[in-house]
Coordinates of C-alpha atoms in Angstrom, one line a residue:
M1 CA -30.1 44.4 -0.2
D2 CA -27.8 41.9 -1.3
T3 CA -27.2 39.0 0.9
T4 CA -25.8 36.6 -1.6
T5 CA -22.5 34.8 0.1
R6 CA -19.4 35.3 -1.8
V7 CA -17.6 32.4 -2.1
E8 CA -13.6 32.6 -3.2
P9 CA -11.8 30.7 -5.2
P10 CA -9.3 28.6 -3.7
V11 CA -5.5 29.8 -4.5
R12 CA -3.9 27.8 -7.5
A13 CA -0.6 26.8 -7.1
G14 CA 2.2 27.7 -8.7
R15 CA 5.6 26.8 -9.9
R16 CA 6.7 26.6 -6.5
E17 CA 4.0 24.0 -5.4
W18 CA 4.7 21.4 -8.7
I19 CA 8.4 21.7 -8.0
G20 CA 7.7 20.9 -4.8
L21 CA 5.6 18.3 -5.3
A22 CA 8.5 16.7 -7.2
V23 CA 10.6 16.8 -4.4
L24 CA 7.9 14.8 -2.5
A25 CA 7.9 12.6 -5.1
L26 CA 11.5 11.3 -4.5
P27 CA 11.0 9.4 -0.9
T28 CA 7.8 8.6 -1.9
L29 CA 9.1 6.4 -4.9
L30 CA 12.1 5.3 -2.3
L31 CA 9.6 4.1 0.2
A32 CA 7.6 2.1 -1.9
L33 CA 10.4 0.7 -3.6
D34 CA 11.7 -0.4 -0.3
F35 CA 8.7 -2.8 -0.2
S36 CA 10.2 -5.0 -2.9
V37 CA 13.7 -4.3 -3.8
L38 CA 14.9 -6.7 -1.5
F39 CA 13.4 -9.8 -3.0
L40 CA 16.4 -10.7 -5.5
A41 CA 19.0 -9.5 -2.7
L42 CA 17.2 -11.9 0.0
P43 CA 19.7 -15.2 -1.3
S44 CA 22.6 -13.0 -1.8
L45 CA 22.4 -10.9 1.7
G46 CA 21.3 -14.3 3.6
A47 CA 24.8 -16.1 2.5
D48 CA 26.6 -12.9 3.7
L49 CA 25.2 -12.8 6.8
G50 CA 24.6 -16.3 7.8
A51 CA 20.5 -15.6 8.2
D52 CA 18.8 -18.5 8.3
N53 CA 14.8 -18.8 6.7
A54 CA 13.1 -17.4 9.8
Q55 CA 15.8 -14.3 9.8
Q56 CA 15.0 -13.5 6.3
L57 CA 11.6 -13.3 6.5
W58 CA 11.9 -10.8 9.4
I59 CA 14.5 -8.8 7.0
L60 CA 11.6 -8.8 4.1
D61 CA 8.7 -8.4 6.7
I62 CA 10.0 -6.1 9.7
Y63 CA 9.7 -2.9 7.0
G64 CA 6.1 -3.2 6.3
F65 CA 5.1 -4.0 9.5
M66 CA 6.5 -1.0 10.9
V67 CA 5.4 1.4 8.4
A68 CA 1.5 -0.4 9.1
G69 CA 2.4 0.0 12.9
F70 CA 3.6 3.6 13.2
L71 CA 1.4 5.1 10.5
V72 CA -1.4 6.2 12.4
T73 CA 0.7 7.5 15.1
M74 CA 3.0 9.6 12.6
G75 CA 0.2 11.4 11.2
T76 CA -1.1 12.9 13.7
L77 CA 2.4 14.0 15.1
G78 CA 2.9 16.0 12.1
D79 CA -0.5 17.4 12.7
R80 CA 1.3 18.4 16.3
I81 CA 4.9 18.7 15.4
G82 CA 4.5 20.7 12.1
R83 CA 4.0 18.2 8.9
R84 CA 7.5 19.7 7.6
K85 CA 8.9 19.3 10.0
L86 CA 8.4 16.0 10.7
L87 CA 9.1 15.1 7.0
M88 CA 12.9 16.5 7.4
I89 CA 13.2 14.4 10.7
G90 CA 12.2 10.9 9.3
A91 CA 14.4 11.8 6.1
A92 CA 17.4 12.2 8.2
A93 CA 16.5 9.4 10.0
F94 CA 15.7 6.9 6.9
G95 CA 19.2 8.6 5.5
L96 CA 21.4 7.5 8.6
V97 CA 19.7 4.0 8.8
S98 CA 20.4 3.4 5.2
L99 CA 23.8 3.3 5.6
M100 CA 23.3 1.0 9.1
A101 CA 21.6 -1.6 6.5
A102 CA 23.8 -1.3 4.0
Y103 CA 26.8 -2.3 6.2
S104 CA 25.2 -4.4 8.6
T105 CA 27.4 -7.3 9.7
S106 CA 25.0 -9.8 11.2
A107 CA 21.0 -10.9 10.2
E108 CA 20.3 -9.5 13.3
M109 CA 21.5 -5.9 12.8
L110 CA 19.8 -5.9 9.3
I111 CA 16.9 -6.7 10.7
G112 CA 17.1 -3.7 13.6
A113 CA 17.9 -1.4 10.8
R114 CA 14.9 -2.4 8.5
A115 CA 12.7 -2.0 11.9
L116 CA 14.3 1.5 12.4
L117 CA 13.9 2.2 8.4
G118 CA 9.6 1.5 8.8
I119 CA 9.6 3.9 11.5
A120 CA 11.4 6.3 9.8
G121 CA 8.8 5.4 6.8
A122 CA 5.9 6.0 8.4
T123 CA 7.4 9.7 9.6
L124 CA 7.6 10.5 5.3
M125 CA 4.3 8.4 4.0
P126 CA 1.7 10.6 5.8
S127 CA 3.6 13.7 5.8
T128 CA 3.9 14.0 1.9
L129 CA 0.3 13.1 1.2
A130 CA -1.2 15.8 4.1
L131 CA 1.6 18.5 2.6
I132 CA 0.0 18.0 -1.3
S133 CA -3.4 18.7 0.8
N134 CA -1.7 21.9 2.0
M135 CA 0.2 23.0 -1.0
F136 CA -2.4 22.1 -3.7
K137 CA -6.1 23.9 -2.5
D138 CA -7.5 23.9 -5.8
A139 CA -9.4 20.6 -6.3
K140 CA -8.6 20.3 -10.3
Q141 CA -4.6 20.7 -9.2
R142 CA -5.3 18.6 -5.6
G143 CA -6.8 15.5 -8.0
M144 CA -3.7 15.5 -10.3
A145 CA -1.2 16.2 -7.9
I146 CA -2.5 13.0 -5.9
G147 CA -2.5 11.0 -9.2
L148 CA 1.2 11.9 -9.7
W149 CA 2.0 10.8 -6.3
A150 CA 0.0 7.6 -6.0
T151 CA 1.7 7.1 -9.8
C152 CA 5.1 7.4 -7.9
L153 CA 3.8 4.7 -5.3
M154 CA 3.1 2.5 -8.0
I155 CA 6.0 2.7 -9.9
G156 CA 8.6 2.2 -6.9
V157 CA 6.3 -1.3 -5.7
A158 CA 6.7 -2.3 -9.9
I159 CA 10.4 -1.6 -10.6
G160 CA 11.3 -2.5 -6.9
P161 CA 12.5 -6.5 -7.8
V162 CA 14.0 -5.1 -11.5
V163 CA 16.0 -2.4 -9.7
G164 CA 17.2 -4.9 -6.9
G165 CA 18.0 -7.5 -9.5
L166 CA 20.2 -4.8 -11.7
L167 CA 22.0 -3.4 -8.6
L168 CA 22.6 -6.9 -8.1
E169 CA 24.2 -7.5 -11.4
S170 CA 27.4 -4.7 -10.9
F171 CA 27.1 -4.1 -6.6
W172 CA 26.7 -6.1 -3.7
W173 CA 23.1 -6.3 -2.0
G174 CA 23.8 -3.1 0.5
S175 CA 23.8 -1.0 -2.7
A176 CA 19.9 -1.3 -2.4
F177 CA 20.0 0.8 0.8
L178 CA 22.2 3.0 -0.3
M179 CA 19.6 4.6 -2.8
G180 CA 18.0 6.2 0.1
V181 CA 20.9 8.3 1.2
P182 CA 21.1 10.9 -2.2
V183 CA 17.6 11.3 -2.0
M184 CA 17.4 11.9 1.5
V185 CA 20.1 14.5 1.3
V186 CA 18.3 16.5 -1.7
L187 CA 14.8 16.0 0.4
L188 CA 16.3 18.3 3.7
I189 CA 17.8 20.7 1.3
A190 CA 14.8 21.2 -1.2
A191 CA 12.4 20.9 1.4
P192 CA 13.0 24.5 3.6
L193 CA 13.2 26.3 0.4
L194 CA 10.2 24.7 -1.8
L195 CA 7.6 23.3 0.9
P196 CA 5.3 25.1 3.5
E197 CA 4.8 24.3 7.1
Y198 CA 1.5 23.3 8.7
R199 CA 0.7 22.3 12.1
N200 CA -2.4 22.7 14.3
A201 CA -1.4 24.8 17.1
G202 CA -4.5 24.0 19.3
S203 CA -3.5 20.4 19.7
G204 CA -2.9 18.8 23.3
R205 CA -0.3 16.7 24.0
L206 CA 0.3 13.2 22.4
D207 CA -1.3 10.6 24.0
L208 CA 1.5 7.7 24.7
Y209 CA -1.0 5.7 26.1
S210 CA -3.2 5.5 23.0
V211 CA 0.2 5.1 20.9
A212 CA 1.2 1.9 22.3
L213 CA -2.7 0.4 22.2
S214 CA -2.5 1.5 18.2
L215 CA 0.8 -0.7 17.7
A216 CA -0.8 -3.4 20.2
A217 CA -3.8 -3.5 17.7
I218 CA -2.3 -2.7 14.6
L219 CA 1.2 -5.2 14.2
P220 CA -0.4 -8.5 16.0
I221 CA -3.3 -8.1 12.2
I222 CA -1.0 -7.6 10.4
Y223 CA 1.4 -10.2 11.6
G224 CA -1.7 -12.7 11.6
L225 CA -2.8 -12.3 8.0
K226 CA 0.9 -11.8 6.6
K227 CA 1.9 -15.5 8.3
I228 CA -1.7 -17.0 7.6
A229 CA -1.1 -16.4 4.1
A230 CA 2.4 -17.6 3.9
E231 CA 1.9 -20.5 5.7
G232 CA -2.0 -21.2 6.0
P233 CA -4.6 -20.5 8.6
S234 CA -3.4 -21.4 12.2
P235 CA -5.1 -21.2 15.7
Q236 CA -2.1 -19.1 17.0
Y237 CA -2.2 -16.9 14.1
V238 CA -6.1 -16.0 14.4
I239 CA -5.4 -16.0 18.4
A240 CA -2.9 -13.1 17.5
M241 CA -5.6 -11.1 15.0
V242 CA -8.2 -11.6 17.6
V243 CA -6.3 -10.1 20.5
G244 CA -5.3 -7.2 17.5
L245 CA -9.0 -6.6 17.0
A246 CA -9.7 -6.6 20.7
I247 CA -7.1 -4.1 21.7
G248 CA -8.6 -2.1 18.6
V249 CA -12.0 -2.1 20.4
V250 CA -10.3 -0.8 23.5
F251 CA -8.2 1.8 21.6
V252 CA -11.4 3.4 19.6
R253 CA -13.2 3.5 22.9
R254 CA -10.3 5.7 24.6
Q255 CA -10.1 7.5 21.2
R256 CA -13.7 8.7 21.7
A257 CA -13.4 9.6 25.4
L258 CA -9.9 12.0 24.9
P259 CA -10.5 15.8 24.0
D260 CA -7.5 15.4 21.9
P261 CA -7.5 11.9 20.1
L262 CA -4.3 10.2 18.6
L263 CA -7.7 9.3 15.9
D264 CA -10.3 11.5 15.9
M265 CA -13.0 8.8 15.2
R266 CA -15.3 11.4 14.0
L267 CA -14.0 11.3 10.8
F268 CA -15.9 8.3 10.1
G269 CA -19.2 10.1 10.8
N270 CA -18.1 11.8 7.2
R271 CA -19.7 9.6 4.7
S272 CA -17.2 10.7 1.6
F273 CA -14.1 10.0 4.2
S274 CA -16.4 6.1 5.7
G275 CA -16.9 5.2 2.2
A276 CA -13.9 5.9 0.4
F277 CA -11.9 4.2 3.5
G278 CA -13.7 1.2 3.2
I279 CA -13.3 1.0 -0.5
L280 CA -9.6 1.6 -0.2
L281 CA -9.3 -1.1 2.4
I282 CA -11.6 -3.9 0.1
G283 CA -11.1 -2.8 -3.3
G284 CA -7.0 -2.8 -2.5
A285 CA -7.2 -6.5 -0.7
A286 CA -9.1 -7.9 -3.7
A287 CA -6.2 -6.4 -6.2
A288 CA -3.3 -6.9 -4.1
G289 CA -4.6 -10.7 -3.4
I290 CA -5.0 -11.7 -7.6
G291 CA -1.6 -9.3 -7.8
F292 CA 0.4 -11.8 -5.3
L293 CA -1.4 -15.3 -6.9
F294 CA -0.1 -13.6 -10.5
T295 CA 3.7 -13.4 -9.1
Q296 CA 3.2 -16.9 -8.2
Y297 CA 1.7 -17.9 -11.4
L298 CA 4.6 -16.7 -13.5
Q299 CA 7.2 -18.3 -11.2
L300 CA 5.6 -21.8 -10.4
V301 CA 3.5 -22.4 -13.7
E302 CA 5.2 -20.6 -16.4
G303 CA 8.6 -21.5 -14.8
L304 CA 10.2 -17.5 -15.3
S305 CA 12.8 -16.4 -13.1
P306 CA 12.1 -13.5 -10.6
L307 CA 13.7 -11.1 -12.5
R308 CA 11.7 -12.3 -15.7
A309 CA 8.2 -12.7 -13.8
G310 CA 9.6 -9.0 -12.5
L311 CA 9.7 -8.0 -16.3
W312 CA 6.5 -9.7 -16.9
L313 CA 4.7 -7.0 -14.1
I314 CA 5.6 -4.0 -16.2
P315 CA 2.6 -4.2 -18.6
Y316 CA 0.0 -3.8 -15.5
T317 CA 2.0 -1.0 -14.1
I318 CA 1.8 1.0 -17.0
G319 CA -1.7 0.4 -17.4
M320 CA -2.2 1.3 -13.8
I321 CA -0.1 4.2 -14.2
A322 CA -2.1 5.5 -17.0
G323 CA -5.3 5.1 -15.5
A324 CA -3.9 7.1 -12.1
L325 CA -2.7 10.1 -14.4
I326 CA -6.3 10.2 -17.0
C327 CA -9.2 9.4 -14.1
P328 CA -8.5 12.7 -12.2
M329 CA -9.5 14.9 -15.5
I330 CA -12.2 12.7 -15.9
A331 CA -13.5 13.3 -12.2
R332 CA -13.7 17.2 -13.7
R333 CA -16.6 16.2 -15.4
V334 CA -17.8 13.1 -13.9
R335 CA -18.7 12.7 -10.2
P336 CA -15.6 10.9 -8.4
G337 CA -18.2 8.2 -7.2
F338 CA -19.1 7.1 -10.7
V339 CA -15.8 7.0 -11.8
I340 CA -14.3 4.7 -8.9
A341 CA -17.7 2.3 -10.0
G342 CA -16.7 2.7 -13.4
G343 CA -12.8 1.5 -12.1
L344 CA -14.5 -1.3 -10.6
V345 CA -17.0 -2.8 -13.3
I346 CA -13.5 -2.8 -15.3
Q347 CA -11.7 -4.4 -12.0
A348 CA -14.8 -7.2 -12.0
I349 CA -14.1 -7.7 -16.1
G350 CA -10.3 -7.9 -15.5
F351 CA -11.4 -11.1 -12.5
L352 CA -13.6 -12.8 -14.6
V353 CA -10.9 -13.0 -17.7
L354 CA -8.6 -14.2 -15.2
S355 CA -10.9 -16.9 -13.7
Q356 CA -10.7 -18.5 -17.1
V357 CA -6.6 -18.6 -17.7
P358 CA -6.0 -21.9 -18.7
V359 CA -3.0 -24.4 -17.6
T360 CA -0.7 -23.8 -20.7
A361 CA -0.4 -21.0 -22.9
G362 CA -2.3 -18.9 -20.7
M363 CA 0.1 -15.7 -20.3
L364 CA -1.5 -13.5 -22.8
T365 CA -5.4 -14.4 -20.8
A366 CA -3.5 -13.5 -17.6
Q367 CA -1.8 -10.3 -18.8
A368 CA -5.2 -9.0 -20.3
G369 CA -6.8 -10.0 -17.0
L370 CA -4.3 -8.5 -14.8
I371 CA -4.2 -5.1 -16.6
L372 CA -7.9 -4.7 -16.3
V373 CA -7.6 -5.3 -13.1
F374 CA -5.5 -2.9 -12.4
I375 CA -6.4 -0.4 -14.4
G376 CA -9.8 -0.6 -12.6
Q377 CA -7.9 -0.2 -9.6
S378 CA -6.3 3.3 -10.5
P379 CA -10.0 5.6 -10.1
I380 CA -10.1 3.4 -6.6
F381 CA -6.6 4.5 -5.2
V382 CA -6.4 8.1 -6.5
L383 CA -9.6 9.1 -6.1
G384 CA -10.4 7.4 -3.2
T385 CA -7.5 8.7 -1.5
T386 CA -8.4 12.4 -3.0
L387 CA -11.9 11.7 -1.2
L388 CA -10.6 10.4 1.9
V389 CA -8.1 13.6 2.5
S390 CA -10.7 16.1 1.2
A391 CA -13.5 14.8 3.4
A392 CA -10.3 15.9 6.4
P393 CA -10.6 19.6 8.0
P394 CA -7.3 20.8 6.9
E395 CA -6.0 20.3 10.8
K396 CA -6.6 16.4 10.5
A397 CA -5.2 16.0 7.0
G398 CA -2.1 14.2 8.5
S399 CA -4.6 11.8 10.6
A400 CA -6.6 11.3 7.0
S401 CA -3.5 10.7 5.3
S402 CA -2.3 7.9 8.0
L403 CA -5.8 6.6 7.6
S404 CA -5.0 6.2 3.4
Q405 CA -1.9 4.4 4.1
T406 CA -3.1 2.2 6.6
S407 CA -6.2 1.1 4.7
S408 CA -3.7 0.6 1.7
D409 CA -1.4 -1.9 4.3
F410 CA -4.2 -3.6 5.9
G411 CA -6.1 -4.1 2.1
V412 CA -2.6 -5.9 0.9
A413 CA -2.3 -7.8 4.0
L414 CA -6.0 -8.9 3.7
G415 CA -5.8 -9.4 0.0
I416 CA -3.1 -12.1 0.2
A417 CA -4.0 -13.6 3.0
A418 CA -7.6 -14.1 1.6
M419 CA -6.8 -15.1 -1.7
G420 CA -4.2 -16.8 -1.0
S421 CA -5.9 -19.3 1.4
I422 CA -8.6 -19.2 -1.3
G423 CA -6.2 -20.6 -3.8
A424 CA -4.5 -22.8 -1.0
A425 CA -7.8 -24.4 -0.5
V426 CA -8.4 -25.2 -4.1
Y427 CA -5.0 -26.5 -4.7
R428 CA -5.3 -29.1 -1.8
T429 CA -8.7 -30.2 -2.8
Q430 CA -7.8 -31.0 -6.7
L431 CA -4.4 -32.6 -6.2
A432 CA -5.7 -35.0 -4.0
D433 CA -8.0 -36.0 -6.5
T434 CA -5.6 -35.6 -9.4
A435 CA -2.3 -36.3 -8.1
P436 CA -0.8 -40.0 -9.0
D437 CA -0.3 -42.4 -5.9
L438 CA 2.6 -41.0 -3.8
P439 CA 4.9 -41.9 -0.9
A440 CA 3.6 -40.4 2.4
E441 CA 6.5 -38.2 2.3
A442 CA 6.1 -36.9 -1.1
A443 CA 2.4 -36.7 -0.5
G444 CA 2.6 -34.4 2.3
A445 CA 4.9 -32.1 1.0
A446 CA 3.2 -31.7 -2.4
G447 CA -0.2 -31.2 -0.5
E448 CA 1.4 -28.0 1.1
S449 CA 2.3 -25.9 -2.2
L450 CA 2.9 -25.9 -5.7
V451 CA 6.4 -25.5 -4.6
G452 CA 6.5 -28.8 -2.0
A453 CA 5.0 -30.5 -5.1
V454 CA 8.1 -29.4 -7.5
N455 CA 10.4 -30.4 -4.8
A456 CA 8.8 -33.8 -4.4
A457 CA 8.9 -34.5 -8.2
A458 CA 12.5 -35.0 -7.9
T459 CA 12.9 -37.5 -5.9
L460 CA 10.1 -39.7 -7.7
P461 CA 11.0 -41.7 -10.8
G462 CA 10.7 -39.0 -14.1
S463 CA 6.9 -40.3 -15.5
V464 CA 5.3 -40.1 -11.7
G465 CA 7.3 -36.8 -10.9
T466 CA 6.3 -35.4 -14.2
A467 CA 2.5 -36.4 -13.5
L468 CA 2.9 -34.9 -10.2
I469 CA 4.0 -31.7 -11.4
D470 CA 1.4 -31.4 -14.3
A471 CA -1.2 -32.2 -11.6
G472 CA 0.1 -29.6 -9.2
R473 CA 0.1 -27.1 -12.2
E474 CA -3.3 -27.4 -12.6
A475 CA -4.5 -27.7 -9.3
F476 CA -2.9 -24.3 -8.4
T477 CA -4.4 -22.5 -12.0
T478 CA -7.7 -23.4 -10.9
G479 CA -7.1 -22.0 -7.4
F480 CA -6.3 -18.8 -9.0
N481 CA -9.1 -18.9 -11.1
T482 CA -11.5 -19.7 -8.3
A483 CA -9.7 -16.7 -6.5
A484 CA -10.1 -14.3 -9.2
A485 CA -14.1 -15.6 -9.7
V486 CA -14.7 -14.7 -6.5
G487 CA -13.1 -10.9 -6.7
A488 CA -15.5 -10.5 -9.7
P489 CA -18.7 -10.2 -7.4
V490 CA -16.6 -8.2 -4.4
A491 CA -15.6 -5.3 -7.3
I492 CA -19.5 -5.3 -8.4
L493 CA -20.6 -4.9 -5.2
L494 CA -18.1 -2.3 -4.4
A495 CA -19.3 -0.2 -7.9
V496 CA -22.8 -0.4 -6.3
V497 CA -21.2 1.7 -3.1
A498 CA -19.2 3.9 -4.4
A499 CA -21.9 5.0 -7.0
V500 CA -24.6 5.1 -4.1
L501 CA -22.4 6.3 -1.2
L502 CA -20.4 9.0 -3.0
R503 CA -22.7 10.0 -5.3
H504 CA -23.2 13.6 -3.4
V505 CA -19.3 14.8 -4.1
G506 CA -19.1 16.8 -7.3
A507 CA -17.3 16.7 -10.2
T508 CA -14.0 18.8 -9.7
G509 CA -14.8 20.9 -12.5
S510 CA -18.0 21.2 -11.5
G511 CA -17.7 24.2 -9.0
E512 CA -19.2 22.3 -6.2
Q513 CA -17.2 22.9 -3.1
P514 CA -15.5 19.5 -1.6
P515 CA -16.6 18.4 1.5
A516 CA -14.0 19.7 3.7
E517 CA -14.4 22.8 1.9
A518 CA -17.6 23.3 2.8
E519 CA -16.9 23.3 6.5
A520 CA -15.4 25.9 8.7
A521 CA -11.6 25.3 9.6
D522 CA -10.7 24.6 13.1
P523 CA -9.4 28.6 13.6
A524 CA -6.7 26.7 15.9
A525 CA -5.1 25.1 13.0
T526 CA -3.1 27.8 11.3
P527 CA -0.1 27.7 8.7
A528 CA 3.3 28.2 10.2
T529 CA 5.4 30.6 8.3
P530 CA 7.8 28.6 5.7

């Protein structure tokens, strides 16, 4: 008797699924673009609305706060009510609120609109990734689809400042928000025709207490990290983070006790899931932190305008996009853990190159190092996301997708805070030794940041001001070098972790089953009719 169990190959996606992916790419690109499109529009809208410095910062930051805070809730909500349904609700809300933001008549109104845009964006981000996992069952196709999805995210973040600058040349600042309206209209029309519906029919009611706990845990931590990155360490920001962590412990304990939790903590018991999550978080932090310092280097040391600085970011974006498209193909023959480890080694080399950037004529060295860092980042983001989503059972794909996005948001905030703090500490230490003799007020301003040094130099006699600017640029570059040097061993350590912890995951072309596909799906989780 033949007792061999026959494993049916997964159904390959056809034309409808690939067109559906193009539909999902539109909101993905737009949501990523919204993180940075206001960088150049801020002075214009600030003048029109009478926004002070604090209000301008909230206009920029509140969107990211709300996206990060609501991702976990919205990812799980999509699993319960239907991922396509939540996507369409979010698209309608995003389009309407975009109109409200574009025609805001006060700073308070725009801050409120940006907050609502963040909540709507949190419904869209995990829904797009979870639907991709439903549409592309074949591991090879799913890897390529997630690679294309990730490429849209990268393009959106990179071109945001450039798009904002181009729009400002011909239109008013509100045009940056109107871009979202036609995109969401297309999504609302195409989604019922091209995207499948999927929900976990056996899930219970949404636990509102868990929702409140998740927000109370995430928002203070993100807030503290961002404020530390912008202003330096301060007791109030550290306290905010400690409070968030304490509430996070309460949240985790509640999830473990609930029969149908908002976030299933058992996902972290899967080695592929927890390994991918940790690598996404820490690897993303290192890359985001050095990218943040590089944008400051372009403007403060090289003296470029924001628009020109944005254009100088295009080469590394192209490198990252190329890596995102190539690494899924490599992963068909090489185990993903080893591909990620290889990317991290490349990233470490990039950090070492950046640690050698000179104060003068350092642009080409800085560009070469940054390109290597972000080429190495591509496998981390693309294959790490693929592993994280694939390691979760189908009925938890929304939760897994939200955790993927949450790890990215935390990684960015953590990296900017950590790398920024390292750079600032080195800057202050070196400037104290190399700056010329200054009046107390000028010395205090110069010691805070290179921007402060430039402003202080304008009030000083010519030779003293020039010496201060030169000393400030040298101190900032040394801080940049030091932060990059710290990133190199972090990348090497993560490469070892990836090679060891993820070595059991087979190449996508090997015929081995991905981790989640080797487990039986919950029979309560059934696809809904399109």
